[in-house]
């Protein structure tokens, strides 16, 4: 049964993914064949997800049949005692509009890119923090009252007051496209009245990230080592795309794993 820090991290990582949580809920209601799981949850990366759950000690697979391990059963029982996390009520929020980009000034980090300021109305104020789960790389900061969304190298910051800033923008067209996507995603949630349940937070260690990088310290990403790349990835300052060797076929599994981890940084 997991008990050591590494084991706990494996369980957190295994459960930090929506399809894997669905698989666990399905198996909590009885054993299933791998095929049945694929039909219920989706076949994309099915073997990979099952392997992660198996490695975490949460389930067992034998002759194409999957069942919860003893630890998996206890884990799911504890979870149901705690009760499900609630989705946030957005019924009082009004659909937003985003006004024209007001400024386009060169970025300090890269003078070929721009920093923009736009305005969202009406301001989302208190509803803003509930929008975090809508964005895979979104993080709400209560300290500054803003939702920060990382999209590749672009950082979008939506303030409760309605101000929206973006850095590392190529041109005005790109700024408009991103703002339009942002408005559509937010308004869809407002129309439905609820946001998705909050994501489970996983603490990812830079060493954990480094483990799945090629570890050649080749410097192609512009960093001196894979470890410094991992630290900057954790800080949301770089994206996985910058590691060219990771695109080689031999690192395919590593890349898949890193994508999952990156969603929860
Ligand atoms: S490009 Fe990839 S392999 Fe090379 S140093 Fe950067 S992270 Fe490491």
Coordinates of C-alpha atoms and ligand atoms in Angstrom, one line a residue:
X1 CA 0.0 0.0 0.0
X2 CA 1.4 3.4 -0.9
X3 CA 2.8 5.2 2.1
X4 CA 6.2 6.6 1.1
X5 CA 6.5 10.1 -0.4
X6 CA 7.2 8.7 -3.9
X7 CA 4.3 6.3 -3.7
X8 CA 2.0 9.1 -2.6
X9 CA 3.2 11.2 -5.5
X10 CA 2.4 8.4 -7.9
X11 CA -1.1 8.2 -6.5
X12 CA -1.6 11.9 -6.7
X13 CA -0.3 11.9 -10.3
X14 CA -2.5 9.0 -11.2
X15 CA -5.6 10.7 -9.8
X16 CA -4.8 14.1 -11.3
X17 CA -6.3 13.2 -14.6
X18 CA -10.0 13.2 -15.5
X19 CA -10.1 10.0 -17.6
X20 CA -8.2 8.1 -14.9
X21 CA -10.6 9.4 -12.2
X22 CA -13.5 8.2 -14.4
X23 CA -11.8 4.7 -14.7
X24 CA -11.5 4.5 -10.9
X25 CA -15.1 5.5 -10.4
X26 CA -16.2 2.9 -13.0
X27 CA -14.2 0.2 -11.3
X28 CA -15.5 1.2 -7.8
X29 CA -18.8 -0.2 -9.1
X30 CA -17.4 -3.5 -10.2
X31 CA -14.7 -5.2 -12.3
X32 CA -14.6 -4.4 -16.0
X33 CA -12.7 -5.7 -19.0
X34 CA -10.2 -3.3 -20.6
X35 CA -12.5 -3.1 -23.6
X36 CA -15.4 -2.0 -21.5
X37 CA -13.3 0.6 -19.8
X38 CA -12.3 1.9 -23.2
X39 CA -15.9 2.1 -24.4
X40 CA -17.0 4.0 -21.2
X41 CA -14.1 6.4 -20.9
X42 CA -12.6 6.6 -24.3
X43 CA -9.8 4.7 -26.0
X44 CA -7.3 7.5 -26.3
X45 CA -4.1 6.5 -24.4
X46 CA -6.1 3.8 -22.7
X47 CA -3.1 1.5 -22.0
X48 CA -1.1 4.4 -20.8
X49 CA -3.7 5.5 -18.3
X50 CA -4.3 2.0 -17.0
X51 CA -0.6 1.5 -16.6
X52 CA -0.3 4.7 -14.5
X53 CA -3.1 3.5 -12.2
X54 CA -1.5 0.1 -12.0
X55 CA 1.9 1.5 -11.2
X56 CA 0.3 3.6 -8.4
X57 CA -1.1 0.4 -6.9
X58 CA -4.7 1.5 -7.4
X59 CA -5.8 -1.3 -9.7
X60 CA -4.8 -4.7 -11.0
X61 CA -5.1 -6.1 -14.5
X62 CA -5.2 -9.8 -15.3
X63 CA -6.1 -11.5 -18.6
X64 CA -7.7 -8.3 -20.0
X65 CA -9.8 -7.7 -16.8
X66 CA -9.3 -4.8 -14.5
X67 CA -10.3 -4.5 -10.8
X68 CA -9.4 -2.2 -8.0
X69 CA -6.6 -3.4 -5.7
X70 CA -7.3 -3.5 -2.0
X71 CA -5.5 -0.1 -1.7
X72 CA -7.6 1.2 -4.6
X73 CA -10.9 0.1 -2.9
X74 CA -9.8 1.8 0.4
X75 CA -8.8 4.9 -1.5
X76 CA -12.2 5.2 -3.3
X77 CA -14.1 4.5 0.0
X78 CA -12.2 7.3 1.7
X79 CA -12.9 9.6 -1.2
X80 CA -16.6 8.9 -1.2
X81 CA -16.7 9.5 2.6
X82 CA -15.2 13.0 2.1
X83 CA -17.9 13.7 -0.5
X84 CA -17.5 15.0 -4.1
X85 CA -16.0 18.4 -4.7
X86 CA -18.7 20.9 -5.7
X87 CA -18.9 22.8 -9.0
X88 CA -19.1 26.5 -8.6
X89 CA -22.4 28.3 -9.1
X90 CA -22.1 30.9 -11.8
X91 CA -25.8 31.7 -12.2
X92 CA -25.4 35.3 -11.1
X93 CA -22.5 36.0 -13.5
X94 CA -23.3 37.9 -16.7
X95 CA -21.8 37.1 -20.1
X96 CA -18.8 39.2 -20.8
X97 CA -17.6 41.2 -23.7
X98 CA -14.0 42.2 -24.3
X99 CA -13.3 45.6 -25.7
X100 CA -10.7 46.4 -28.3
X101 CA -7.0 46.0 -27.5
X102 CA -6.0 49.3 -25.9
X103 CA -2.2 49.2 -26.0
X104 CA 0.4 47.2 -27.9
X105 CA 3.8 47.9 -26.5
X106 CA 7.0 45.8 -26.9
X107 CA 7.6 43.1 -24.3
X108 CA 10.6 43.6 -22.0
X109 CA 11.6 39.9 -22.3
X110 CA 11.5 39.9 -26.1
X111 CA 11.2 43.2 -28.0
X112 CA 9.9 41.4 -31.1
X113 CA 6.7 40.5 -29.1
X114 CA 4.1 42.8 -27.6
X115 CA 2.3 43.4 -24.4
X116 CA -1.4 44.3 -24.7
X117 CA -4.1 45.6 -22.4
X118 CA -7.8 45.1 -23.0
X119 CA -11.0 45.5 -21.0
X120 CA -13.5 42.8 -20.0
X121 CA -17.0 44.0 -19.1
X122 CA -18.8 43.5 -16.9
X123 CA -15.9 42.7 -14.5
X124 CA -16.0 39.2 -13.1
X125 CA -14.9 40.2 -9.6
X126 CA -15.7 37.3 -7.2
X127 CA -16.7 34.8 -9.9
X128 CA -13.2 35.0 -11.4
X129 CA -11.6 32.4 -9.0
X130 CA -14.3 29.8 -10.0
X131 CA -13.1 30.0 -13.6
X132 CA -9.7 28.6 -12.9
X133 CA -10.7 24.9 -13.8
X134 CA -11.8 26.1 -17.2
X135 CA -8.2 26.6 -18.2
X136 CA -5.7 23.6 -18.1
X137 CA -2.9 26.1 -17.2
X138 CA -4.9 28.6 -15.2
X139 CA -4.1 29.7 -11.7
X140 CA -6.1 32.1 -9.6
X141 CA -4.1 34.4 -7.3
X142 CA -6.1 35.7 -4.4
X143 CA -3.2 38.1 -3.6
X144 CA -3.6 40.1 -6.7
X145 CA -7.2 39.1 -7.4
X146 CA -6.4 37.8 -10.9
X147 CA -6.6 34.7 -12.9
X148 CA -3.4 33.9 -14.8
X149 CA -3.6 31.7 -17.8
X150 CA -0.5 30.3 -19.5
X151 CA -1.0 29.6 -23.2
X152 CA 2.4 28.5 -24.7
X153 CA 4.7 31.4 -24.0
X154 CA 1.8 33.8 -23.8
X155 CA 0.6 34.8 -20.3
X156 CA -2.9 36.2 -20.0
X157 CA -3.9 37.9 -16.7
X158 CA -7.5 38.6 -16.1
X159 CA -8.1 40.9 -13.1
X160 CA -11.3 41.1 -11.1
X161 CA -11.6 44.7 -12.1
X162 CA -12.0 43.7 -15.8
X163 CA -8.5 44.6 -16.9
X164 CA -6.9 41.9 -19.2
X165 CA -3.2 41.9 -19.9
X166 CA -1.3 39.7 -22.3
X167 CA 2.4 39.3 -22.8
X168 CA 4.5 37.8 -25.7
X169 CA 1.9 38.6 -28.3
X170 CA 2.9 38.4 -32.0
X171 CA 0.5 41.0 -33.4
X172 CA -2.9 42.6 -33.0
X173 CA -4.6 39.7 -34.9
X174 CA -3.2 37.2 -32.4
X175 CA -4.3 39.3 -29.5
X176 CA -7.9 39.5 -30.9
X177 CA -8.0 35.8 -31.5
X178 CA -6.9 35.0 -28.0
X179 CA -9.3 37.4 -26.4
X180 CA -12.1 35.9 -28.5
X181 CA -11.3 32.4 -27.3
X182 CA -11.2 33.7 -23.8
X183 CA -14.6 35.3 -24.1
X184 CA -16.1 32.2 -25.7
X185 CA -14.8 29.9 -23.0
X186 CA -16.0 32.1 -20.1
X187 CA -19.4 32.8 -21.6
X188 CA -20.0 29.1 -22.3
X189 CA -19.5 28.4 -18.5
X190 CA -21.7 31.4 -17.6
X191 CA -24.4 30.2 -19.9
X192 CA -24.3 26.7 -18.3
X193 CA -24.4 28.3 -14.9
X194 CA -21.6 26.2 -13.4
X195 CA -17.9 25.7 -13.8
X196 CA -16.2 22.3 -13.8
X197 CA -15.3 21.0 -10.4
X198 CA -11.9 22.3 -9.1
X199 CA -8.9 20.3 -10.3
X200 CA -7.1 18.3 -7.7
X201 CA -3.8 20.0 -7.1
X202 CA -0.7 18.0 -7.5
X203 CA 2.7 19.2 -6.3
X204 CA 5.1 18.5 -9.1
X205 CA 8.8 18.5 -8.4
X206 CA 11.3 19.8 -11.0
X207 CA 13.3 16.6 -10.5
X208 CA 10.1 14.7 -11.5
X209 CA 9.9 16.7 -14.7
X210 CA 13.6 16.3 -15.4
X211 CA 13.2 12.5 -15.1
X212 CA 11.1 12.5 -18.3
X213 CA 13.2 15.0 -20.2
X214 CA 16.0 13.6 -22.5
X215 CA 18.6 14.5 -19.8
X216 CA 21.3 15.2 -22.4
X217 CA 21.8 18.9 -21.3
X218 CA 22.2 19.7 -25.0
X219 CA 21.1 23.3 -24.5
X220 CA 18.9 23.4 -27.6
X221 CA 16.1 24.9 -25.6
X222 CA 18.3 27.8 -24.6
X223 CA 18.9 26.5 -21.0
X224 CA 22.1 25.2 -19.7
X225 CA 20.7 22.0 -18.5
X226 CA 17.5 19.9 -18.5
X227 CA 17.1 20.7 -14.8
X228 CA 17.1 24.4 -15.4
X229 CA 14.6 23.9 -18.2
X230 CA 12.4 21.9 -15.7
X231 CA 12.6 24.8 -13.2
X232 CA 11.5 27.3 -15.9
X233 CA 8.8 25.0 -17.0
X234 CA 7.5 24.8 -13.4
X235 CA 7.5 28.6 -13.3
X236 CA 5.4 28.7 -16.5
X237 CA 8.2 30.6 -18.3
X238 CA 8.8 28.1 -21.1
X239 CA 6.7 25.4 -22.9
X240 CA 7.6 21.8 -23.7
X241 CA 7.7 22.7 -27.4
X242 CA 11.1 24.3 -26.8
X243 CA 12.8 20.9 -26.2
X244 CA 13.3 19.7 -29.7
X245 CA 14.9 16.4 -28.8
X246 CA 11.6 15.5 -27.0
X247 CA 9.9 15.3 -30.4
X248 CA 12.1 12.3 -31.4
X249 CA 10.0 9.0 -31.6
X250 CA 12.1 7.4 -28.8
X251 CA 10.8 10.0 -26.3
X252 CA 7.1 9.6 -27.3
X253 CA 6.1 8.1 -23.9
X254 CA 8.1 10.7 -22.0
X255 CA 6.4 13.5 -23.9
X256 CA 2.9 12.1 -23.1
X257 CA 3.8 11.8 -19.5
X258 CA 5.2 15.3 -19.4
X259 CA 2.1 16.7 -21.0
X260 CA 0.0 15.2 -18.2
X261 CA 2.4 16.6 -15.6
X262 CA 2.5 20.0 -17.2
X263 CA -1.2 20.4 -17.0
X264 CA -0.9 20.4 -13.2
X265 CA 2.1 22.6 -12.7
Ligands
LIG1 S1 16.6 20.9 -25.3 FE1 15.6 19.3 -24.0 S2 17.3 17.8 -23.8 FE2 18.3 19.7 -24.4 S3 18.8 20.8 -22.5 FE3 16.8 21.5 -23.1 S4 15.4 20.2 -22.0 FE4 17.4 19.2 -22.0

